[in-house]
Amino acid sequence: MDSDWVGAGADVFAALGTVGAFATGFLLLRREMRREASRTEDERRTQAAQISAWVELYTRPDGSRELAFHIHNASAMPIYEVELPLPGAEGTENVEFVGLVPPGQTIRRPAPSDWLRTYRDPEPVEIEFQDSAGRRWRRDEQGTLRESS
């Protein structure tokens, strides 16, 4: 009878070891899947994270000063369908369409002249664009980047 208990104890110990190994393997697999999903998301956002837009006063070649939107593409690929959503009268939204911004370049477009009255310092502006993989992105005035539909 003692040998039966020893055999049963060994079987229980082996079963617990198997369950423990399975649970550990499952937890490690879940962790790796999360890490891979995070890495994939980082790769998707790589180009979009290198795009910025702001409004700033600059001096033109003739010496006059002008308030302008600056759209900077620090990535190695162009961005497409670039738009600057601008607040309009009575809650409407106007869109300044820029089009393409080549890699490594800053495009400048004139800002509405009435913005000059309230301008103090350079500040970020909202931008919407399509990356080279065809995904649409939107960065708000606080710098938050979101994929848009």
mmCIF file of N, CA and C in Angstrom, residues 73-138:
data_model
loop_
_atom_site.group_PDB
_atom_site.id
_atom_site.type_symbol
_atom_site.label_atom_id
_atom_site.label_comp_id
_atom_site.label_asym_id
_atom_site.label_seq_id
_atom_site.Cartn_x
_atom_site.Cartn_y
_atom_site.Cartn_z
ATOM 1 N N ASN A 73 8.301 67.583 -42.326
ATOM 2 C CA ASN A 73 8.343 66.132 -42.498
ATOM 3 C C ASN A 73 9.785 65.685 -42.243
ATOM 4 N N ALA A 74 10.068 65.172 -41.048
ATOM 5 C CA ALA A 74 11.412 64.708 -40.699
ATOM 6 C C ALA A 74 11.644 63.266 -41.103
ATOM 7 N N SER A 75 10.674 62.632 -41.742
ATOM 8 C CA SER A 75 10.817 61.224 -42.122
ATOM 9 C C SER A 75 11.554 61.109 -43.456
ATOM 10 N N ALA A 76 11.832 59.858 -43.827
ATOM 11 C CA ALA A 76 12.542 59.576 -45.075
ATOM 12 C C ALA A 76 11.589 59.351 -46.256
ATOM 13 N N MET A 77 10.279 59.475 -46.017
ATOM 14 C CA MET A 77 9.278 59.264 -47.063
ATOM 15 C C MET A 77 8.345 60.470 -47.115
ATOM 16 N N PRO A 78 7.747 60.737 -48.278
ATOM 17 C CA PRO A 78 6.812 61.864 -48.351
ATOM 18 C C PRO A 78 5.511 61.564 -47.606
ATOM 19 N N ILE A 79 4.790 62.621 -47.265
ATOM 20 C CA ILE A 79 3.436 62.476 -46.732
ATOM 21 C C ILE A 79 2.491 63.111 -47.745
ATOM 22 N N TYR A 80 1.265 62.629 -47.773
ATOM 23 C CA TYR A 80 0.315 63.003 -48.806
ATOM 24 C C TYR A 80 -0.957 63.576 -48.199
ATOM 25 N N GLU A 81 -1.738 64.241 -49.064
ATOM 26 C CA GLU A 81 -3.047 64.773 -48.683
ATOM 27 C C GLU A 81 -2.988 65.517 -47.355
ATOM 28 N N VAL A 82 -2.015 66.384 -47.212
ATOM 29 C CA VAL A 82 -1.829 67.143 -45.978
ATOM 30 C C VAL A 82 -2.881 68.244 -45.907
ATOM 31 N N GLU A 83 -3.561 68.300 -44.762
ATOM 32 C CA GLU A 83 -4.594 69.311 -44.539
ATOM 33 C C GLU A 83 -4.395 69.941 -43.174
ATOM 34 N N LEU A 84 -4.672 71.233 -43.107
ATOM 35 C CA LEU A 84 -4.665 71.952 -41.835
ATOM 36 C C LEU A 84 -6.085 72.399 -41.540
ATOM 37 N N PRO A 85 -6.788 71.708 -40.633
ATOM 38 C CA PRO A 85 -8.144 72.138 -40.268
ATOM 39 C C PRO A 85 -8.063 73.452 -39.481
ATOM 40 N N LEU A 86 -8.754 74.463 -39.943
ATOM 41 C CA LEU A 86 -8.709 75.776 -39.297
ATOM 42 C C LEU A 86 -10.089 76.155 -38.784
ATOM 43 N N PRO A 87 -10.149 76.737 -37.594
ATOM 44 C CA PRO A 87 -11.457 77.172 -37.091
ATOM 45 C C PRO A 87 -11.979 78.321 -37.949
ATOM 46 N N GLY A 88 -13.255 78.223 -38.284
ATOM 47 C CA GLY A 88 -13.884 79.264 -39.084
ATOM 48 C C GLY A 88 -14.873 80.058 -38.250
ATOM 49 N N ALA A 89 -15.632 80.884 -38.918
ATOM 50 C CA ALA A 89 -16.628 81.709 -38.242
ATOM 51 C C ALA A 89 -17.759 80.842 -37.695
ATOM 52 N N GLU A 90 -18.210 81.165 -36.501
ATOM 53 C CA GLU A 90 -19.373 80.530 -35.867
ATOM 54 C C GLU A 90 -19.266 79.001 -35.807
ATOM 55 N N GLY A 91 -18.102 78.493 -35.413
ATOM 56 C CA GLY A 91 -17.940 77.064 -35.191
ATOM 57 C C GLY A 91 -17.727 76.221 -36.433
ATOM 58 N N THR A 92 -17.664 76.829 -37.596
ATOM 59 C CA THR A 92 -17.404 76.057 -38.805
ATOM 60 C C THR A 92 -15.906 75.761 -38.897
ATOM 61 N N GLU A 93 -15.575 74.808 -39.744
ATOM 62 C CA GLU A 93 -14.166 74.461 -39.918
ATOM 63 C C GLU A 93 -13.779 74.624 -41.379
ATOM 64 N N ASN A 94 -12.717 75.381 -41.625
ATOM 65 C CA ASN A 94 -12.154 75.521 -42.963
ATOM 66 C C ASN A 94 -10.932 74.615 -43.027
ATOM 67 N N VAL A 95 -10.566 74.216 -44.224
ATOM 68 C CA VAL A 95 -9.408 73.340 -44.386
ATOM 69 C C VAL A 95 -8.431 73.978 -45.363
ATOM 70 N N GLU A 96 -7.191 74.112 -44.932
ATOM 71 C CA GLU A 96 -6.110 74.569 -45.803
ATOM 72 C C GLU A 96 -5.457 73.312 -46.369
ATOM 73 N N PHE A 97 -5.664 73.048 -47.659
ATOM 74 C CA PHE A 97 -5.100 71.855 -48.293
ATOM 75 C C PHE A 97 -3.688 72.167 -48.755
ATOM 76 N N VAL A 98 -2.728 71.363 -48.324
ATOM 77 C CA VAL A 98 -1.329 71.567 -48.679
ATOM 78 C C VAL A 98 -0.891 70.566 -49.741
ATOM 79 N N GLY A 99 -1.387 69.345 -49.670
ATOM 80 C CA GLY A 99 -1.002 68.326 -50.645
ATOM 81 C C GLY A 99 0.152 67.487 -50.145
ATOM 82 N N LEU A 100 1.253 67.480 -50.883
ATOM 83 C CA LEU A 100 2.402 66.635 -50.580
ATOM 84 C C LEU A 100 3.490 67.423 -49.848
ATOM 85 N N VAL A 101 4.119 66.779 -48.866
ATOM 86 C CA VAL A 101 5.290 67.356 -48.207
ATOM 87 C C VAL A 101 6.426 66.353 -48.395
ATOM 88 N N PRO A 102 7.466 66.740 -49.148
ATOM 89 C CA PRO A 102 8.579 65.824 -49.411
ATOM 90 C C PRO A 102 9.348 65.470 -48.138
ATOM 91 N N PRO A 103 10.092 64.373 -48.180
ATOM 92 C CA PRO A 103 10.862 63.966 -46.998
ATOM 93 C C PRO A 103 11.938 64.991 -46.639
ATOM 94 N N GLY A 104 12.104 65.203 -45.348
ATOM 95 C CA GLY A 104 13.160 66.089 -44.861
ATOM 96 C C GLY A 104 12.946 67.558 -45.151
ATOM 97 N N GLN A 105 11.734 67.957 -45.481
ATOM 98 C CA GLN A 105 11.495 69.361 -45.831
ATOM 99 C C GLN A 105 10.422 69.992 -44.957
ATOM 100 N N THR A 106 10.466 71.321 -44.913
ATOM 101 C CA THR A 106 9.446 72.103 -44.225
ATOM 102 C C THR A 106 8.746 72.961 -45.272
ATOM 103 N N ILE A 107 7.445 72.805 -45.361
ATOM 104 C CA ILE A 107 6.619 73.582 -46.298
ATOM 105 C C ILE A 107 5.990 74.731 -45.512
ATOM 106 N N ARG A 108 5.931 75.889 -46.129
ATOM 107 C CA ARG A 108 5.351 77.057 -45.474
ATOM 108 C C ARG A 108 4.161 77.549 -46.294
ATOM 109 N N ARG A 109 3.070 77.850 -45.594
ATOM 110 C CA ARG A 109 1.865 78.398 -46.232
ATOM 111 C C ARG A 109 1.397 79.598 -45.407
ATOM 112 N N PRO A 110 0.926 80.647 -46.059
ATOM 113 C CA PRO A 110 0.455 81.821 -45.309
ATOM 114 C C PRO A 110 -0.723 81.476 -44.393
ATOM 115 N N ALA A 111 -0.703 82.011 -43.197
ATOM 116 C CA ALA A 111 -1.804 81.854 -42.248
ATOM 117 C C ALA A 111 -2.800 82.996 -42.478
ATOM 118 N N PRO A 112 -4.027 82.842 -42.021
ATOM 119 C CA PRO A 112 -4.994 83.939 -42.170
ATOM 120 C C PRO A 112 -4.448 85.229 -41.534
ATOM 121 N N SER A 113 -4.615 86.331 -42.242
ATOM 122 C CA SER A 113 -4.045 87.601 -41.774
ATOM 123 C C SER A 113 -4.630 88.050 -40.441
ATOM 124 N N ASP A 114 -5.893 87.697 -40.141
ATOM 125 C CA ASP A 114 -6.479 88.118 -38.869
ATOM 126 C C ASP A 114 -5.856 87.384 -37.670
ATOM 127 N N TRP A 115 -5.116 86.311 -37.905
ATOM 128 C CA TRP A 115 -4.429 85.599 -36.824
ATOM 129 C C TRP A 115 -3.265 86.436 -36.284
ATOM 130 N N LEU A 116 -2.772 87.359 -37.084
ATOM 131 C CA LEU A 116 -1.629 88.179 -36.679
ATOM 132 C C LEU A 116 -1.946 89.037 -35.455
ATOM 133 N N ARG A 117 -3.216 89.429 -35.308
ATOM 134 C CA ARG A 117 -3.615 90.257 -34.158
ATOM 135 C C ARG A 117 -3.415 89.535 -32.829
ATOM 136 N N THR A 118 -3.606 88.215 -32.800
ATOM 137 C CA THR A 118 -3.517 87.469 -31.544
ATOM 138 C C THR A 118 -2.222 86.656 -31.427
ATOM 139 N N TYR A 119 -1.350 86.766 -32.412
ATOM 140 C CA TYR A 119 -0.115 85.970 -32.386
ATOM 141 C C TYR A 119 0.851 86.487 -31.321
ATOM 142 N N ARG A 120 1.432 85.559 -30.549
ATOM 143 C CA ARG A 120 2.448 85.908 -29.550
ATOM 144 C C ARG A 120 3.743 85.140 -29.795
ATOM 145 N N ASP A 121 3.663 83.817 -29.834
ATOM 146 C CA ASP A 121 4.828 82.950 -30.001
ATOM 147 C C ASP A 121 4.461 81.810 -30.941
ATOM 148 N N PRO A 122 5.482 81.116 -31.475
ATOM 149 C CA PRO A 122 5.167 79.936 -32.286
ATOM 150 C C PRO A 122 4.339 78.939 -31.467
ATOM 151 N N GLU A 123 3.363 78.351 -32.113
ATOM 152 C CA GLU A 123 2.536 77.358 -31.422
ATOM 153 C C GLU A 123 2.077 76.289 -32.400
ATOM 154 N N PRO A 124 1.899 75.058 -31.888
ATOM 155 C CA PRO A 124 1.483 73.962 -32.767
ATOM 156 C C PRO A 124 0.067 74.170 -33.295
ATOM 157 N N VAL A 125 -0.178 73.630 -34.474
ATOM 158 C CA VAL A 125 -1.520 73.649 -35.067
ATOM 159 C C VAL A 125 -1.905 72.220 -35.432
ATOM 160 N N GLU A 126 -3.180 72.001 -35.588
ATOM 161 C CA GLU A 126 -3.691 70.685 -35.953
ATOM 162 C C GLU A 126 -3.326 70.372 -37.398
ATOM 163 N N ILE A 127 -3.001 69.104 -37.642
ATOM 164 C CA ILE A 127 -2.650 68.662 -38.998
ATOM 165 C C ILE A 127 -3.233 67.272 -39.233
ATOM 166 N N GLU A 128 -3.646 67.043 -40.459
ATOM 167 C CA GLU A 128 -4.137 65.725 -40.863
ATOM 168 C C GLU A 128 -3.395 65.348 -42.139
ATOM 169 N N PHE A 129 -2.951 64.090 -42.244
ATOM 170 C CA PHE A 129 -2.161 63.673 -43.397
ATOM 171 C C PHE A 129 -2.227 62.163 -43.583
ATOM 172 N N GLN A 130 -1.727 61.735 -44.731
ATOM 173 C CA GLN A 130 -1.650 60.306 -45.047
ATOM 174 C C GLN A 130 -0.179 59.929 -45.130
ATOM 175 N N ASP A 131 0.217 58.855 -44.431
ATOM 176 C CA ASP A 131 1.615 58.435 -44.478
ATOM 177 C C ASP A 131 1.884 57.642 -45.755
ATOM 178 N N SER A 132 3.125 57.239 -45.961
ATOM 179 C CA SER A 132 3.495 56.549 -47.204
ATOM 180 C C SER A 132 2.886 55.155 -47.306
ATOM 181 N N ALA A 133 2.370 54.609 -46.196
ATOM 182 C CA ALA A 133 1.699 53.306 -46.225
ATOM 183 C C ALA A 133 0.193 53.446 -46.449
ATOM 184 N N GLY A 134 -0.295 54.683 -46.600
ATOM 185 C CA GLY A 134 -1.707 54.904 -46.875
ATOM 186 C C GLY A 134 -2.581 55.071 -45.649
ATOM 187 N N ARG A 135 -1.982 55.133 -44.463
ATOM 188 C CA ARG A 135 -2.762 55.337 -43.231
ATOM 189 C C ARG A 135 -2.962 56.824 -42.997
ATOM 190 N N ARG A 136 -4.128 57.172 -42.504
ATOM 191 C CA ARG A 136 -4.489 58.571 -42.255
ATOM 192 C C ARG A 136 -4.231 58.881 -40.779
ATOM 193 N N TRP A 137 -3.599 60.028 -40.506
ATOM 194 C CA TRP A 137 -3.232 60.426 -39.153
ATOM 195 C C TRP A 137 -3.694 61.851 -38.869
ATOM 196 N N ARG A 138 -3.889 62.129 -37.593
ATOM 197 C CA ARG A 138 -4.265 63.477 -37.158
ATOM 198 C C ARG A 138 -3.472 63.799 -35.888
#
